[in-house]
Short mmCIF file of C-alpha atoms in Angstrom, two decimals:
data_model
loop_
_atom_site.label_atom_id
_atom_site.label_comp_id
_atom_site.label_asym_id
_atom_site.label_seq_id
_atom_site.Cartn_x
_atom_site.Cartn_y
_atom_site.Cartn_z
CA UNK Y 1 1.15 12.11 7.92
CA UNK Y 2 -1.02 12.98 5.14
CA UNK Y 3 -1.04 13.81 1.68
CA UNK Y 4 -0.32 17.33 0.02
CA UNK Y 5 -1.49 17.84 -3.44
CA UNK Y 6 -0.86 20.54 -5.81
CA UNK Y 7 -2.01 21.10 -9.75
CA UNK Y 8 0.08 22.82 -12.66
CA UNK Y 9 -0.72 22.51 -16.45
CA UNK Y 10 2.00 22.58 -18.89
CA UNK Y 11 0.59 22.67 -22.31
CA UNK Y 12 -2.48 20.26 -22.26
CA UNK Y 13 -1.11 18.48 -19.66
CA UNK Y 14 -2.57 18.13 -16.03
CA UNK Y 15 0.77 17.38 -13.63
CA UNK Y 16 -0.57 16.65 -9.93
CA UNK Y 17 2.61 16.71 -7.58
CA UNK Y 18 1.74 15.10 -4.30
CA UNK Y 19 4.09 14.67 -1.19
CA UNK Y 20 3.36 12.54 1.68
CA UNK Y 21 1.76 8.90 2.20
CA UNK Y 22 -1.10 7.48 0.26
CA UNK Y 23 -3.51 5.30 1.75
CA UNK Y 24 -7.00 4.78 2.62
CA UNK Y 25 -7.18 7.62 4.89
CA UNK Y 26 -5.31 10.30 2.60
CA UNK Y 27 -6.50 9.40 -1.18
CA UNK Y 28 -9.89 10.89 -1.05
CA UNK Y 29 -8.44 14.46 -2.38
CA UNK Y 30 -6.65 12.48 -5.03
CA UNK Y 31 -9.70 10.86 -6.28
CA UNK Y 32 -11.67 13.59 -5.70
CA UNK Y 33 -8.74 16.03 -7.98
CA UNK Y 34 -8.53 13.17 -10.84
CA UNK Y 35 -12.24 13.09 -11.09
CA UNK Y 36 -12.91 16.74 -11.54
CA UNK Y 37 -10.22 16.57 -14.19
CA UNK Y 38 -11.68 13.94 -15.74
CA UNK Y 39 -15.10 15.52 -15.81
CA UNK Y 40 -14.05 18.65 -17.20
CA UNK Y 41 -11.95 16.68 -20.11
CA UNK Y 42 -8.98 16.25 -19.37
CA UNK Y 43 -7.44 12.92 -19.90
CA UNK Y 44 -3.12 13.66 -20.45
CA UNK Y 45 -1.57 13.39 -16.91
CA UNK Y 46 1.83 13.31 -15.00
CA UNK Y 47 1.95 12.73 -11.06
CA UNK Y 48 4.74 13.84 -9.33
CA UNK Y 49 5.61 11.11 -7.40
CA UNK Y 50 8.96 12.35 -6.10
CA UNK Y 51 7.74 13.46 -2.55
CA UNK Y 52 5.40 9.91 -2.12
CA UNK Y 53 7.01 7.85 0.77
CA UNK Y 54 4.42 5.11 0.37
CA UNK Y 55 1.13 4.29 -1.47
CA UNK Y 56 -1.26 1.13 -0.40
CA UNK Y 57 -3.17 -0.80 -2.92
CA UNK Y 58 -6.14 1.66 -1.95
CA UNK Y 59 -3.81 4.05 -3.86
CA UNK Y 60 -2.81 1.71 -6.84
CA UNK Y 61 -6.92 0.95 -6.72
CA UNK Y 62 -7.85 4.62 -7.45
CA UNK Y 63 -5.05 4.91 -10.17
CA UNK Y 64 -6.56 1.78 -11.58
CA UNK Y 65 -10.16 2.64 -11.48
CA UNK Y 66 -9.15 5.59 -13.85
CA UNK Y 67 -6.51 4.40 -16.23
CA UNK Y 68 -9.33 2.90 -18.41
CA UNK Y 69 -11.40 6.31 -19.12
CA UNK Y 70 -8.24 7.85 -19.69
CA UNK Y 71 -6.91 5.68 -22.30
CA UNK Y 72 -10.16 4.78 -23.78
CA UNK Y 73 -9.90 8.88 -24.25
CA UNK Y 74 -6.40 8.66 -26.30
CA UNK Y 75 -5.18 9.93 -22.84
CA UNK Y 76 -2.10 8.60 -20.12
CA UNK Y 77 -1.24 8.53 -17.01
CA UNK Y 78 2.74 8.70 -16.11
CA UNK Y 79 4.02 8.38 -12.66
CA UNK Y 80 7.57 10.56 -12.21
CA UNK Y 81 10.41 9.97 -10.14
CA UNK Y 82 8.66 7.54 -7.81
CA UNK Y 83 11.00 6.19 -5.09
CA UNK Y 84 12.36 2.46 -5.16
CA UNK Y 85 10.31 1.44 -2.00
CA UNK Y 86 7.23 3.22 -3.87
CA UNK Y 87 7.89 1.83 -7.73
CA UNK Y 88 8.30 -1.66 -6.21
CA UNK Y 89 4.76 -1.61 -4.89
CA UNK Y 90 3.69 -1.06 -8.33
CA UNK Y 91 5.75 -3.94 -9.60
CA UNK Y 92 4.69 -6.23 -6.89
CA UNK Y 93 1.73 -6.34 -8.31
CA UNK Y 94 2.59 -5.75 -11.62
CA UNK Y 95 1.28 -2.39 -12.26
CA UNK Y 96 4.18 -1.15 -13.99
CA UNK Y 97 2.17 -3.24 -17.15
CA UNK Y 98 -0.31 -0.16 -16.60
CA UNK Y 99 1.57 2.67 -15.93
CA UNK Y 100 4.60 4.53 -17.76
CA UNK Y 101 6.66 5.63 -15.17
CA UNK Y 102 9.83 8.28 -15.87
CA UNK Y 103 13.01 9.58 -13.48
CA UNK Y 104 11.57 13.40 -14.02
CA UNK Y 105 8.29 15.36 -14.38
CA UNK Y 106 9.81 16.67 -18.02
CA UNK Y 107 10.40 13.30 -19.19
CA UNK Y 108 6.94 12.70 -18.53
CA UNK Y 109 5.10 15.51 -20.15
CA UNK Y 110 7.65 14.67 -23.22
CA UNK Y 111 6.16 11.40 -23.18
CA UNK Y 112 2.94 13.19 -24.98
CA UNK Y 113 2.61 14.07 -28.39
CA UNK Y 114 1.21 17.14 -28.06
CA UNK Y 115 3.62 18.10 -24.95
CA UNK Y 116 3.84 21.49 -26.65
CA UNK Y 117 0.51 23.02 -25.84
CA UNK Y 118 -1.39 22.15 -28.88
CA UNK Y 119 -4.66 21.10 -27.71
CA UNK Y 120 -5.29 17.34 -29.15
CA UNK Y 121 -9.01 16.82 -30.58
CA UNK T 1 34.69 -10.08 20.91
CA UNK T 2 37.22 -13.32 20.80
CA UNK T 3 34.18 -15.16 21.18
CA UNK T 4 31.17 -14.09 18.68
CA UNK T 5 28.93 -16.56 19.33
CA UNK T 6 26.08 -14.61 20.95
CA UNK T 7 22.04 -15.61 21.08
CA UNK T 8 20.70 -14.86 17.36
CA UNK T 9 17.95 -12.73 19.59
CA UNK T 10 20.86 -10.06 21.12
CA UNK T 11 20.01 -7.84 22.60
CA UNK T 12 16.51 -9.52 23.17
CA UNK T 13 13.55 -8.27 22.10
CA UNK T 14 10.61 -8.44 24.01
CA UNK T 15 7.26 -9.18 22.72
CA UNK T 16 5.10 -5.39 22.63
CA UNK T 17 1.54 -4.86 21.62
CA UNK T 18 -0.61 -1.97 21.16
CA UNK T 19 -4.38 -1.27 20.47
CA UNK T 20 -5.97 0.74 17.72
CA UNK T 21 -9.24 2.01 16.55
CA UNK T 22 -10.85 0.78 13.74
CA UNK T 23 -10.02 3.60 11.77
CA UNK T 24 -7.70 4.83 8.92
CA UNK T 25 -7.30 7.71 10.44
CA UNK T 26 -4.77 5.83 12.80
CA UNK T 27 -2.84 4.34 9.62
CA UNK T 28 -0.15 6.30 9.83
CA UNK T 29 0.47 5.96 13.46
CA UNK T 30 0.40 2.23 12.84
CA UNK T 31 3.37 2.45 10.35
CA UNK T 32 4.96 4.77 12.40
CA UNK T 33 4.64 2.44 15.36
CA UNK T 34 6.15 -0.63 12.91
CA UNK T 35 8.92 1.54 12.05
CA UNK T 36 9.91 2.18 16.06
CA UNK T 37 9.38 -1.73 16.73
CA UNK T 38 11.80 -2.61 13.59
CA UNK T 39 14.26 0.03 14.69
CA UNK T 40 14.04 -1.36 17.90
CA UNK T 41 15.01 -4.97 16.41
CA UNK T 42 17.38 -3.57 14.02
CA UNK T 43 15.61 -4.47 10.70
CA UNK T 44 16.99 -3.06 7.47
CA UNK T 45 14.52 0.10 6.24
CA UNK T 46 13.52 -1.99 3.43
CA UNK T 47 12.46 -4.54 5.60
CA UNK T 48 10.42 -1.67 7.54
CA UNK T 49 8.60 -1.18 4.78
CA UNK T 50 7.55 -4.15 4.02
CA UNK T 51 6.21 -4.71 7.05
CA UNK T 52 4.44 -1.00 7.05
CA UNK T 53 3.10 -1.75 3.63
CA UNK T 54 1.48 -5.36 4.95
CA UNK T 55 0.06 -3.94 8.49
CA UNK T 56 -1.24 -1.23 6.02
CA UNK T 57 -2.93 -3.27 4.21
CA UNK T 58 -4.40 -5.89 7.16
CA UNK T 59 -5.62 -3.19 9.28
CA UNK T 60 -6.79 -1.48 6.17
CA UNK T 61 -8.91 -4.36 5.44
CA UNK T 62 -9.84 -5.27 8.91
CA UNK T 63 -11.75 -1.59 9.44
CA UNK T 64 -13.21 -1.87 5.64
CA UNK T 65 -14.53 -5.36 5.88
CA UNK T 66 -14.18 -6.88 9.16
CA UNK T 67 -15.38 -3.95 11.02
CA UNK T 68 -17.21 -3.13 8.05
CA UNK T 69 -16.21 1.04 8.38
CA UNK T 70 -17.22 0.70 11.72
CA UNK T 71 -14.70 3.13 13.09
CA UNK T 72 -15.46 2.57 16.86
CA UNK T 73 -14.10 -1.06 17.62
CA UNK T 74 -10.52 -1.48 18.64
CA UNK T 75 -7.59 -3.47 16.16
CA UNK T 76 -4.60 -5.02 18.27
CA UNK T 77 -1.14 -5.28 16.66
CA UNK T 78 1.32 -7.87 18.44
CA UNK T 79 5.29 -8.17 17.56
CA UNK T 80 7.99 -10.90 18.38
CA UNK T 81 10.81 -11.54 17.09
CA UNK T 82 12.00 -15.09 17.12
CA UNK T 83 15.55 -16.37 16.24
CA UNK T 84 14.92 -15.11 12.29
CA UNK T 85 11.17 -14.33 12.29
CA UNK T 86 9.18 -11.65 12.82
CA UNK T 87 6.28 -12.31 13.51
CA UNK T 88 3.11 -9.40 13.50
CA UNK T 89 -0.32 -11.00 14.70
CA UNK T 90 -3.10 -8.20 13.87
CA UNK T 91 -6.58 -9.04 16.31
CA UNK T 92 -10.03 -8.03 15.71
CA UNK T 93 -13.34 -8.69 17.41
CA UNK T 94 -15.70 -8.25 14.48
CA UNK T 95 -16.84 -11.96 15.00
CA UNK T 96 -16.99 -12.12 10.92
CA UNK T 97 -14.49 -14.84 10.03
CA UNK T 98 -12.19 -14.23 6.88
CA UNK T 99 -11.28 -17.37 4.61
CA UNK T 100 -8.69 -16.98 2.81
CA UNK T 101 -9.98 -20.19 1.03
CA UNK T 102 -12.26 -17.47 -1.28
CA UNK T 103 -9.55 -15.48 -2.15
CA UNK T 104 -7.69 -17.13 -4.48
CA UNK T 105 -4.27 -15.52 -5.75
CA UNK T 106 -5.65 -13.25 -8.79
CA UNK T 107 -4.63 -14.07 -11.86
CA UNK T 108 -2.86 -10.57 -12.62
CA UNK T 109 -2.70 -9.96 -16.06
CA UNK T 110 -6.46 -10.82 -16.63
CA UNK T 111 -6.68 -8.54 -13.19
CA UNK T 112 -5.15 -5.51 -14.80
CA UNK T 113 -7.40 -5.95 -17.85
CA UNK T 114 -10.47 -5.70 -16.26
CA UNK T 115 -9.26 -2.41 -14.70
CA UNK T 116 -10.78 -4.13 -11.15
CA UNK T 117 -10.15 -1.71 -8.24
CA UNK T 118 -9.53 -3.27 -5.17
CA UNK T 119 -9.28 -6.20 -3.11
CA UNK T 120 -5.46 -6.02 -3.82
CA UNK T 121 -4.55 -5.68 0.04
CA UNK T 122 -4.39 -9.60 0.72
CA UNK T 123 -2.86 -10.39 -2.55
CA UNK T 124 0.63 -8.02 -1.49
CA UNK T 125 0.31 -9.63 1.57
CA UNK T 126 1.37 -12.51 0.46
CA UNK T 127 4.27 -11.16 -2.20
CA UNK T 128 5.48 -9.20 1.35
CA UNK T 129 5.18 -11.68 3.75
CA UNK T 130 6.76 -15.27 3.78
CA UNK T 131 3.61 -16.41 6.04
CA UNK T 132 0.22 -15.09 6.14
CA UNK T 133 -2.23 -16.85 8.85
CA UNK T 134 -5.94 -16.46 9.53
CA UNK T 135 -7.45 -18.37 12.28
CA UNK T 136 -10.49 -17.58 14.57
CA UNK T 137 -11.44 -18.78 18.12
CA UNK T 138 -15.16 -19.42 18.91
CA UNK T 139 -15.70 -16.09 20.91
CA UNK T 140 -15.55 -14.39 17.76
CA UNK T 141 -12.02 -13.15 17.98
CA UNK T 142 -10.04 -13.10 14.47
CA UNK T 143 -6.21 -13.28 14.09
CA UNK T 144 -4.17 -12.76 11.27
CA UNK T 145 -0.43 -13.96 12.11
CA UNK T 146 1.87 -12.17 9.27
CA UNK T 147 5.58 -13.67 9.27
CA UNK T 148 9.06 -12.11 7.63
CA UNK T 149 12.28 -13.75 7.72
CA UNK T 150 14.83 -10.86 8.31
CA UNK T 151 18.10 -10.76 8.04
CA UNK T 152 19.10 -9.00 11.32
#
């Protein structure tokens, strides 16, 4: 198993759709895709979560390490239409407090104010 | 069935084991393998993943600290099922004892607000699991005995 990851922008907003497993083995292309986004400026984003079977803490560990930059940056980071098995890993440990999560990718992106395209300054 | 009294083990289960190497590469094939043993015994799929999420997690940890990334050393995962339990006992031979003594339960909320990655892994282990053992023999052999009450 391992982890497929795609990119589409709608508007201003980065939406990463991934399908497979997330773990220690599979994340690095994750990190490695939020990162560059990060460094070029982008900070409004909506994962796909629809085709995730599973994510370890590693996972929940990357998506902390850069929920701080993003908000610090007027920014967010929604998870949409993550599984039950995969949402209650989240709320095991109580990451739901962290993350806005949403049943579709276009409840997400109307989760930001400027879900129209206007670039935000 | 007139009479429906049967052994709480029927059809038994017998104990399996099966050696990895210390790498995350083989994470995968160690859920898949928990997923065969728990189909095997019957468990419901949310109990499968459960126990996929917490063998995840301990071998996850074992390579990353035990092992310390060293990729070449083998990780043995043993089931059994007894009356209610099941019971997964994950082995390493790193010789570097874990105590669980200096990993206290984190505090979550002042977790969260730190924004501290990691070091989560032993933490859903014990949300998942209704037992979570360490203990060590002298010859430098680790074991970390993980126990779920199911309902099958």
């Amino acid at each position: 198993m391992s982890l497929a990851l795609s990119q589409k922008t709608i508007g201003n907003i980065q939406v990463l759709v991934l399908a497979g497993e997330i773990d220690a083995q599979t994340l690095p292309p994750l990190e490695g895709k939020l990162q560059e986004l990060l460094d070029k400026g982008h900070y409004s984003f909506v994962l796909d979560f629809q085709q995730v079977s599973f994510i370890a803490s590693a996972g929940l560990g990357v998506l902390m390490s850069v929920i701080g930059t993003i908000q610090e940056n007027n920014g967010d980071l929604v998870i949409a239409s993550a599984q039950p098995e995969v949402y209650r890993t989240f709320d095991l440990l109580d990451f739901t407090t962290l993350f806005k999560f949403t049943d579709s990718v276009a409840a997400g992106v109307a989760l930001f104010p400027n879900a129209a395209g206007v670039q935000g300054d | 069935m007139e009479d429906a009294h049967q052994s709480a083990d029927s059809p038994s289960f017998k104990p399996i084991s099966v050696s990895l190497p210390s790498d995350v590469s083989y994470l995968d094939i160690a859920r898949t393998f928990v997923a065969d043993v728990g189909n095997k015994v019957g468990l419901l799929a949310s109990e499968i993943h459960d126990l996929q999420l917490a063998v995840t997690e301990a071998v996850t940890n074992v390579i990353e600290h035990a092992y310390a990334g060293d990729s070449s050393q083998r990780i043995e995962l043993a089931f059994e099922k007894a009356g209610e339990c099941f019971t997964i006992v994950i082995t390493d031979n790193s010789g570097n004892r874990f105590d669980p003594v200096n990993y206290p339960e984190p505090d979550m909320k002042e977790y969260l607000s730190q924004y501290r990655a990691g070091g989560l892994g032993l933490f859903l282990m014990r949300k998942l699991m209704d037992q979570v053992e360490f203990f060590s023999d002298s010859s430098g052999t680790n074991h970390l005995r993980l126990i779920k009450r199911v309902k099958s």
